[in-house]
């Protein structure tokens, strides 16, 4: 009897070892397999909207030619004010980049949508800038430059200030003129009654007859920066008009 019980015990022991070391029971006790973490959702970066020119509304913005990448914006303080601010904006891949703001003057009586000779108002509008010149030699600009003694500016301004040196540097605004000629050319496509000879020129410290003026150093900056290959324009008017 003793031998039989021993044999039974020995026969049972392999089953116990199998049950403890593996098989179905061992499988049930293993930690459940981890599912792979989901791939992170790629982030999409929305490119910033192109920057427009501050102060210009949709109508004035649309008037700037698509090929233009340089815009001199002249912002008057009011319809009848001779004071203005001048800023050169340059187009970049992300929009328009503003330069420094320069104080300046426009015509004595402000602005007009229908400029005529002698009204002492500057013409509202968007005009190309094609030609330059002055009493002094070209400071290193890119626009065609006409150096002439004809840019002499004697006399005094509306506030008694001397005008001498006002035309040391000028940039012709293509209002009622023939682009591609000297600023001194007096061809008037709209007729002489609509005025002309409207320029950007050196500030003499007071209102103008119809031009826009900034300090001499700023005129030199403009001449050295404006590039005919970038099709520069001037956008000029009082703030409320520009905002349309």
PDB file of C-alpha atoms in Angstrom:
ATOM      1  CA  UNK A   1       0.000   0.000   0.000  1.00  0.00           C
ATOM      2  CA  UNK A   2       2.782   2.360   0.774  1.00  0.00           C
ATOM      3  CA  UNK A   3       4.399   1.820  -2.583  1.00  0.00           C
ATOM      4  CA  UNK A   4       1.131   2.476  -4.464  1.00  0.00           C
ATOM      5  CA  UNK A   5       0.535   5.821  -2.676  1.00  0.00           C
ATOM      6  CA  UNK A   6       4.085   6.911  -3.478  1.00  0.00           C
ATOM      7  CA  UNK A   7       3.596   6.087  -7.113  1.00  0.00           C
ATOM      8  CA  UNK A   8       0.372   8.082  -7.209  1.00  0.00           C
ATOM      9  CA  UNK A   9       2.122  11.055  -5.602  1.00  0.00           C
ATOM     10  CA  UNK A  10       4.936  10.886  -8.087  1.00  0.00           C
ATOM     11  CA  UNK A  11       2.494  10.714 -10.979  1.00  0.00           C
ATOM     12  CA  UNK A  12       0.613  13.802  -9.709  1.00  0.00           C
ATOM     13  CA  UNK A  13       3.678  15.986  -9.215  1.00  0.00           C
ATOM     14  CA  UNK A  14       4.264  16.750 -12.952  1.00  0.00           C
ATOM     15  CA  UNK A  15       0.702  18.094 -13.171  1.00  0.00           C
ATOM     16  CA  UNK A  16       1.327  20.447 -10.265  1.00  0.00           C
ATOM     17  CA  UNK A  17       4.523  21.713 -11.789  1.00  0.00           C
ATOM     18  CA  UNK A  18       2.856  22.279 -15.121  1.00  0.00           C
ATOM     19  CA  UNK A  19      -0.012  24.205 -13.541  1.00  0.00           C
ATOM     20  CA  UNK A  20       2.309  26.467 -11.574  1.00  0.00           C
ATOM     21  CA  UNK A  21       4.857  27.285 -14.238  1.00  0.00           C
ATOM     22  CA  UNK A  22       2.749  27.895 -17.378  1.00  0.00           C
ATOM     23  CA  UNK A  23      -0.273  26.806 -19.312  1.00  0.00           C
ATOM     24  CA  UNK A  24      -3.678  28.454 -19.126  1.00  0.00           C
ATOM     25  CA  UNK A  25      -3.325  29.601 -15.539  1.00  0.00           C
ATOM     26  CA  UNK A  26      -0.020  31.331 -16.233  1.00  0.00           C
ATOM     27  CA  UNK A  27      -1.485  33.064 -19.287  1.00  0.00           C
ATOM     28  CA  UNK A  28      -4.344  34.474 -17.253  1.00  0.00           C
ATOM     29  CA  UNK A  29      -1.961  35.980 -14.713  1.00  0.00           C
ATOM     30  CA  UNK A  30       0.161  37.919 -17.253  1.00  0.00           C
ATOM     31  CA  UNK A  31      -0.365  41.679 -17.442  1.00  0.00           C
ATOM     32  CA  UNK A  32      -2.583  42.593 -20.389  1.00  0.00           C
ATOM     33  CA  UNK A  33      -0.667  43.760 -23.435  1.00  0.00           C
ATOM     34  CA  UNK A  34      -0.498  47.554 -23.770  1.00  0.00           C
ATOM     35  CA  UNK A  35      -2.046  49.086 -26.814  1.00  0.00           C
ATOM     36  CA  UNK A  36       0.273  51.390 -28.763  1.00  0.00           C
ATOM     37  CA  UNK A  37      -0.324  55.057 -28.010  1.00  0.00           C
ATOM     38  CA  UNK A  38      -2.172  56.850 -30.791  1.00  0.00           C
ATOM     39  CA  UNK A  39       0.001  58.988 -33.022  1.00  0.00           C
ATOM     40  CA  UNK A  40      -0.168  62.666 -32.075  1.00  0.00           C
ATOM     41  CA  UNK A  41      -2.407  64.768 -34.263  1.00  0.00           C
ATOM     42  CA  UNK A  42      -0.194  67.011 -36.405  1.00  0.00           C
ATOM     43  CA  UNK A  43      -0.618  70.700 -35.619  1.00  0.00           C
ATOM     44  CA  UNK A  44      -1.456  72.954 -38.494  1.00  0.00           C
ATOM     45  CA  UNK A  45      -0.116  76.480 -38.292  1.00  0.00           C
ATOM     46  CA  UNK A  46      -2.247  79.089 -40.001  1.00  0.00           C
ATOM     47  CA  UNK A  47      -0.012  81.643 -41.691  1.00  0.00           C
ATOM     48  CA  UNK A  48      -0.639  85.199 -40.491  1.00  0.00           C
ATOM     49  CA  UNK A  49      -2.868  87.316 -42.673  1.00  0.00           C
ATOM     50  CA  UNK A  50      -0.896  89.716 -44.870  1.00  0.00           C
ATOM     51  CA  UNK A  51      -0.502  93.121 -43.261  1.00  0.00           C
ATOM     52  CA  UNK A  52      -2.195  95.971 -45.033  1.00  0.00           C
ATOM     53  CA  UNK A  53      -1.218  99.627 -44.864  1.00  0.00           C
ATOM     54  CA  UNK A  54      -2.565 101.158 -41.643  1.00  0.00           C
ATOM     55  CA  UNK A  55      -5.106 103.907 -42.213  1.00  0.00           C
ATOM     56  CA  UNK A  56      -6.046 102.868 -45.758  1.00  0.00           C
ATOM     57  CA  UNK A  57      -9.533 101.551 -46.374  1.00  0.00           C
ATOM     58  CA  UNK A  58     -10.525  99.054 -49.085  1.00  0.00           C
ATOM     59  CA  UNK A  59     -11.143 101.678 -51.769  1.00  0.00           C
ATOM     60  CA  UNK A  60      -7.742 103.357 -51.381  1.00  0.00           C
ATOM     61  CA  UNK A  61      -5.983  99.998 -51.012  1.00  0.00           C
ATOM     62  CA  UNK A  62      -7.567  98.747 -54.233  1.00  0.00           C
ATOM     63  CA  UNK A  63      -6.307 101.839 -56.060  1.00  0.00           C
ATOM     64  CA  UNK A  64      -2.687 100.814 -55.452  1.00  0.00           C
ATOM     65  CA  UNK A  65      -1.471  98.853 -58.512  1.00  0.00           C
ATOM     66  CA  UNK A  66      -0.811  95.174 -57.839  1.00  0.00           C
ATOM     67  CA  UNK A  67       2.769  95.455 -59.101  1.00  0.00           C
ATOM     68  CA  UNK A  68       3.560  98.325 -56.733  1.00  0.00           C
ATOM     69  CA  UNK A  69       5.774  97.333 -53.792  1.00  0.00           C
ATOM     70  CA  UNK A  70       6.653 100.826 -52.510  1.00  0.00           C
ATOM     71  CA  UNK A  71       4.003 103.302 -51.364  1.00  0.00           C
ATOM     72  CA  UNK A  72       4.598 106.731 -49.841  1.00  0.00           C
ATOM     73  CA  UNK A  73       1.513 107.446 -47.727  1.00  0.00           C
ATOM     74  CA  UNK A  74       0.806 111.102 -46.956  1.00  0.00           C
ATOM     75  CA  UNK A  75      -1.820 111.453 -44.227  1.00  0.00           C
ATOM     76  CA  UNK A  76      -3.218 114.927 -43.676  1.00  0.00           C
ATOM     77  CA  UNK A  77      -4.609 115.955 -40.302  1.00  0.00           C
ATOM     78  CA  UNK A  78      -7.837 117.190 -41.828  1.00  0.00           C
ATOM     79  CA  UNK A  79      -9.485 118.247 -45.060  1.00  0.00           C
ATOM     80  CA  UNK A  80      -8.459 121.879 -44.559  1.00  0.00           C
ATOM     81  CA  UNK A  81      -5.191 121.350 -42.682  1.00  0.00           C
ATOM     82  CA  UNK A  82      -1.703 122.001 -44.124  1.00  0.00           C
ATOM     83  CA  UNK A  83      -0.089 119.505 -41.741  1.00  0.00           C
ATOM     84  CA  UNK A  84       0.577 115.876 -42.613  1.00  0.00           C
ATOM     85  CA  UNK A  85       2.624 112.792 -41.805  1.00  0.00           C
ATOM     86  CA  UNK A  86       4.629 110.926 -44.444  1.00  0.00           C
ATOM     87  CA  UNK A  87       5.474 107.203 -44.200  1.00  0.00           C
ATOM     88  CA  UNK A  88       7.189 104.977 -46.750  1.00  0.00           C
ATOM     89  CA  UNK A  89       5.684 101.472 -46.838  1.00  0.00           C
ATOM     90  CA  UNK A  90       7.361  98.547 -48.592  1.00  0.00           C
ATOM     91  CA  UNK A  91       5.638  95.305 -49.529  1.00  0.00           C
ATOM     92  CA  UNK A  92       7.130  92.066 -48.138  1.00  0.00           C
ATOM     93  CA  UNK A  93       6.000  88.421 -48.467  1.00  0.00           C
ATOM     94  CA  UNK A  94       3.876  88.863 -45.308  1.00  0.00           C
ATOM     95  CA  UNK A  95       2.437  92.268 -46.171  1.00  0.00           C
ATOM     96  CA  UNK A  96       3.362  95.942 -46.018  1.00  0.00           C
ATOM     97  CA  UNK A  97       6.205  97.052 -43.751  1.00  0.00           C
ATOM     98  CA  UNK A  98       6.037 100.646 -42.493  1.00  0.00           C
ATOM     99  CA  UNK A  99       9.064 102.891 -42.219  1.00  0.00           C
ATOM    100  CA  UNK A 100       9.508 105.871 -39.942  1.00  0.00           C
ATOM    101  CA  UNK A 101       6.803 108.534 -39.706  1.00  0.00           C
ATOM    102  CA  UNK A 102       7.995 111.961 -40.844  1.00  0.00           C
ATOM    103  CA  UNK A 103       6.201 115.259 -40.181  1.00  0.00           C
ATOM    104  CA  UNK A 104       5.475 117.326 -43.272  1.00  0.00           C
ATOM    105  CA  UNK A 105       3.369 119.990 -44.931  1.00  0.00           C
ATOM    106  CA  UNK A 106       0.820 119.974 -47.727  1.00  0.00           C
ATOM    107  CA  UNK A 107      -1.077 122.852 -49.320  1.00  0.00           C
ATOM    108  CA  UNK A 108      -2.205 125.879 -47.314  1.00  0.00           C
ATOM    109  CA  UNK A 109      -5.937 125.111 -47.579  1.00  0.00           C
ATOM    110  CA  UNK A 110      -5.673 121.342 -47.286  1.00  0.00           C
ATOM    111  CA  UNK A 111      -6.977 118.901 -49.897  1.00  0.00           C
ATOM    112  CA  UNK A 112      -9.162 118.763 -52.995  1.00  0.00           C
ATOM    113  CA  UNK A 113     -10.765 115.966 -55.022  1.00  0.00           C
ATOM    114  CA  UNK A 114     -10.742 118.310 -58.030  1.00  0.00           C
ATOM    115  CA  UNK A 115      -7.542 120.318 -57.821  1.00  0.00           C
ATOM    116  CA  UNK A 116      -7.424 123.449 -59.976  1.00  0.00           C
ATOM    117  CA  UNK A 117      -4.742 126.029 -60.518  1.00  0.00           C
ATOM    118  CA  UNK A 118      -4.473 128.453 -57.603  1.00  0.00           C
ATOM    119  CA  UNK A 119      -6.851 126.702 -55.172  1.00  0.00           C
ATOM    120  CA  UNK A 120      -3.982 126.199 -52.706  1.00  0.00           C
ATOM    121  CA  UNK A 121      -5.051 122.601 -52.098  1.00  0.00           C
ATOM    122  CA  UNK A 122      -3.173 119.357 -52.675  1.00  0.00           C
ATOM    123  CA  UNK A 123      -4.809 116.810 -55.005  1.00  0.00           C
ATOM    124  CA  UNK A 124      -6.276 113.729 -53.350  1.00  0.00           C
ATOM    125  CA  UNK A 125      -5.365 110.444 -54.962  1.00  0.00           C
ATOM    126  CA  UNK A 126      -2.928 107.653 -55.750  1.00  0.00           C
ATOM    127  CA  UNK A 127      -0.208 108.709 -58.188  1.00  0.00           C
ATOM    128  CA  UNK A 128       2.873 107.041 -59.605  1.00  0.00           C
ATOM    129  CA  UNK A 129       6.353 108.388 -58.875  1.00  0.00           C
ATOM    130  CA  UNK A 130       8.477 108.257 -62.015  1.00  0.00           C
ATOM    131  CA  UNK A 131      11.026 111.092 -62.020  1.00  0.00           C
ATOM    132  CA  UNK A 132      13.178 113.170 -59.696  1.00  0.00           C
ATOM    133  CA  UNK A 133      15.536 116.114 -59.832  1.00  0.00           C
ATOM    134  CA  UNK A 134      16.883 119.044 -57.916  1.00  0.00           C
ATOM    135  CA  UNK A 135      19.193 121.985 -57.576  1.00  0.00           C
ATOM    136  CA  UNK A 136      21.754 119.688 -55.921  1.00  0.00           C
ATOM    137  CA  UNK A 137      23.350 116.643 -57.562  1.00  0.00           C
ATOM    138  CA  UNK A 138      21.721 113.230 -57.349  1.00  0.00           C
ATOM    139  CA  UNK A 139      22.381 111.848 -53.818  1.00  0.00           C
ATOM    140  CA  UNK A 140      22.537 108.294 -55.129  1.00  0.00           C
ATOM    141  CA  UNK A 141      18.962 107.552 -56.075  1.00  0.00           C
ATOM    142  CA  UNK A 142      17.460 105.115 -58.572  1.00  0.00           C
ATOM    143  CA  UNK A 143      14.742 107.251 -60.141  1.00  0.00           C
ATOM    144  CA  UNK A 144      15.786 109.200 -63.254  1.00  0.00           C
ATOM    145  CA  UNK A 145      17.291 112.414 -61.862  1.00  0.00           C
ATOM    146  CA  UNK A 146      17.361 115.825 -63.577  1.00  0.00           C
ATOM    147  CA  UNK A 147      20.004 118.104 -62.079  1.00  0.00           C
ATOM    148  CA  UNK A 148      19.321 121.721 -63.036  1.00  0.00           C
ATOM    149  CA  UNK A 149      19.578 125.323 -61.897  1.00  0.00           C
ATOM    150  CA  UNK A 150      15.920 125.604 -62.870  1.00  0.00           C
ATOM    151  CA  UNK A 151      15.033 124.233 -59.435  1.00  0.00           C
ATOM    152  CA  UNK A 152      15.949 127.556 -57.836  1.00  0.00           C
ATOM    153  CA  UNK A 153      13.268 128.602 -55.299  1.00  0.00           C
ATOM    154  CA  UNK A 154      13.488 132.292 -54.296  1.00  0.00           C
ATOM    155  CA  UNK A 155      11.060 134.274 -52.157  1.00  0.00           C
ATOM    156  CA  UNK A 156       9.195 133.542 -48.947  1.00  0.00           C
ATOM    157  CA  UNK A 157       6.399 131.201 -47.928  1.00  0.00           C
ATOM    158  CA  UNK A 158       2.951 131.838 -46.455  1.00  0.00           C
ATOM    159  CA  UNK A 159       4.393 132.277 -42.969  1.00  0.00           C
ATOM    160  CA  UNK A 160       7.285 134.461 -44.057  1.00  0.00           C
ATOM    161  CA  UNK A 161       9.788 131.592 -44.108  1.00  0.00           C
ATOM    162  CA  UNK A 162      12.486 131.595 -46.821  1.00  0.00           C
ATOM    163  CA  UNK A 163      11.881 129.167 -49.677  1.00  0.00           C
ATOM    164  CA  UNK A 164      15.543 128.907 -50.656  1.00  0.00           C
ATOM    165  CA  UNK A 165      16.621 125.257 -50.807  1.00  0.00           C
ATOM    166  CA  UNK A 166      13.079 123.862 -51.074  1.00  0.00           C
ATOM    167  CA  UNK A 167      13.848 122.346 -54.476  1.00  0.00           C
ATOM    168  CA  UNK A 168      17.306 121.038 -53.629  1.00  0.00           C
ATOM    169  CA  UNK A 169      15.678 117.616 -54.038  1.00  0.00           C
ATOM    170  CA  UNK A 170      12.273 116.916 -55.606  1.00  0.00           C
ATOM    171  CA  UNK A 171      10.289 113.880 -56.703  1.00  0.00           C
ATOM    172  CA  UNK A 172       7.582 114.592 -59.264  1.00  0.00           C
ATOM    173  CA  UNK A 173       4.095 113.351 -58.363  1.00  0.00           C
ATOM    174  CA  UNK A 174       2.467 112.150 -61.586  1.00  0.00           C
ATOM    175  CA  UNK A 175      -0.568 114.394 -61.280  1.00  0.00           C
ATOM    176  CA  UNK A 176      -1.355 116.184 -64.573  1.00  0.00           C
ATOM    177  CA  UNK A 177       2.109 115.594 -65.969  1.00  0.00           C
ATOM    178  CA  UNK A 178       3.835 113.360 -68.490  1.00  0.00           C
ATOM    179  CA  UNK A 179       5.806 110.577 -66.736  1.00  0.00           C
ATOM    180  CA  UNK A 180       9.305 109.987 -68.019  1.00  0.00           C
ATOM    181  CA  UNK A 181      10.206 113.671 -68.261  1.00  0.00           C
ATOM    182  CA  UNK A 182      11.977 116.155 -66.000  1.00  0.00           C
ATOM    183  CA  UNK A 183       9.875 117.491 -63.105  1.00  0.00           C
ATOM    184  CA  UNK A 184      10.379 120.864 -64.817  1.00  0.00           C
ATOM    185  CA  UNK A 185       8.443 119.723 -67.889  1.00  0.00           C
ATOM    186  CA  UNK A 186       5.232 121.735 -68.104  1.00  0.00           C
ATOM    187  CA  UNK A 187       3.152 119.379 -70.249  1.00  0.00           C
ATOM    188  CA  UNK A 188      -0.346 119.276 -68.706  1.00  0.00           C
ATOM    189  CA  UNK A 189      -2.493 116.390 -70.075  1.00  0.00           C
ATOM    190  CA  UNK A 190      -5.573 117.627 -68.188  1.00  0.00           C
ATOM    191  CA  UNK A 191      -4.996 121.210 -69.295  1.00  0.00           C
ATOM    192  CA  UNK A 192      -3.249 124.083 -67.483  1.00  0.00           C
ATOM    193  CA  UNK A 193      -6.365 124.952 -65.498  1.00  0.00           C
ATOM    194  CA  UNK A 194      -6.025 121.728 -63.478  1.00  0.00           C
ATOM    195  CA  UNK A 195      -2.682 122.799 -62.077  1.00  0.00           C
ATOM    196  CA  UNK A 196       0.507 120.776 -62.009  1.00  0.00           C
ATOM    197  CA  UNK A 197       4.077 120.828 -60.803  1.00  0.00           C
ATOM    198  CA  UNK A 198       2.999 118.875 -57.702  1.00  0.00           C
ATOM    199  CA  UNK A 199       6.110 117.484 -56.063  1.00  0.00           C
ATOM    200  CA  UNK A 200       7.542 115.900 -52.973  1.00  0.00           C
ATOM    201  CA  UNK A 201      10.234 118.399 -51.966  1.00  0.00           C
ATOM    202  CA  UNK A 202      12.317 119.755 -49.095  1.00  0.00           C
ATOM    203  CA  UNK A 203      10.260 121.284 -46.285  1.00  0.00           C
ATOM    204  CA  UNK A 204      10.660 125.051 -45.759  1.00  0.00           C
ATOM    205  CA  UNK A 205       8.739 125.161 -42.486  1.00  0.00           C
ATOM    206  CA  UNK A 206       5.306 126.163 -43.757  1.00  0.00           C
ATOM    207  CA  UNK A 207       2.369 125.254 -46.036  1.00  0.00           C
ATOM    208  CA  UNK A 208       2.864 124.699 -49.761  1.00  0.00           C
ATOM    209  CA  UNK A 209       0.907 125.702 -52.869  1.00  0.00           C
ATOM    210  CA  UNK A 210      -0.009 122.083 -53.606  1.00  0.00           C
ATOM    211  CA  UNK A 211       3.090 119.980 -52.980  1.00  0.00           C
ATOM    212  CA  UNK A 212       4.068 117.753 -50.051  1.00  0.00           C
ATOM    213  CA  UNK A 213       7.259 118.593 -48.170  1.00  0.00           C
ATOM    214  CA  UNK A 214       9.466 116.750 -45.671  1.00  0.00           C
ATOM    215  CA  UNK A 215      12.875 117.466 -44.149  1.00  0.00           C
ATOM    216  CA  UNK A 216      15.902 117.433 -46.425  1.00  0.00           C
ATOM    217  CA  UNK A 217      17.332 114.294 -44.814  1.00  0.00           C
ATOM    218  CA  UNK A 218      14.053 112.464 -45.434  1.00  0.00           C
ATOM    219  CA  UNK A 219      13.998 113.539 -49.073  1.00  0.00           C
ATOM    220  CA  UNK A 220      17.452 112.042 -49.476  1.00  0.00           C
ATOM    221  CA  UNK A 221      16.209 108.834 -47.840  1.00  0.00           C
ATOM    222  CA  UNK A 222      13.300 108.663 -50.278  1.00  0.00           C
ATOM    223  CA  UNK A 223      15.523 109.268 -53.280  1.00  0.00           C
ATOM    224  CA  UNK A 224      17.921 106.538 -52.194  1.00  0.00           C
ATOM    225  CA  UNK A 225      15.134 104.041 -51.486  1.00  0.00           C
ATOM    226  CA  UNK A 226      12.512 104.484 -54.204  1.00  0.00           C
ATOM    227  CA  UNK A 227      13.171 102.092 -57.064  1.00  0.00           C
ATOM    228  CA  UNK A 228      11.428 102.358 -60.443  1.00  0.00           C
ATOM    229  CA  UNK A 229      11.606  98.567 -60.668  1.00  0.00           C
ATOM    230  CA  UNK A 230       9.279  98.419 -57.670  1.00  0.00           C
ATOM    231  CA  UNK A 231       6.752 100.787 -59.270  1.00  0.00           C
ATOM    232  CA  UNK A 232       6.444 103.304 -56.405  1.00  0.00           C
ATOM    233  CA  UNK A 233       3.346 105.396 -55.817  1.00  0.00           C
ATOM    234  CA  UNK A 234       2.216 108.117 -53.448  1.00  0.00           C
ATOM    235  CA  UNK A 235      -1.137 107.775 -51.680  1.00  0.00           C
ATOM    236  CA  UNK A 236      -2.126 111.223 -50.451  1.00  0.00           C
ATOM    237  CA  UNK A 237      -5.078 112.740 -48.650  1.00  0.00           C
ATOM    238  CA  UNK A 238      -6.538 113.565 -45.257  1.00  0.00           C
ATOM    239  CA  UNK A 239      -7.109 110.705 -42.803  1.00  0.00           C
ATOM    240  CA  UNK A 240     -10.891 110.344 -43.195  1.00  0.00           C
ATOM    241  CA  UNK A 241     -10.595 110.178 -46.988  1.00  0.00           C
ATOM    242  CA  UNK A 242      -7.803 107.626 -46.858  1.00  0.00           C
ATOM    243  CA  UNK A 243      -9.882 105.400 -44.545  1.00  0.00           C
ATOM    244  CA  UNK A 244     -12.493 104.684 -47.256  1.00  0.00           C
TER     245      UNK A 244
END
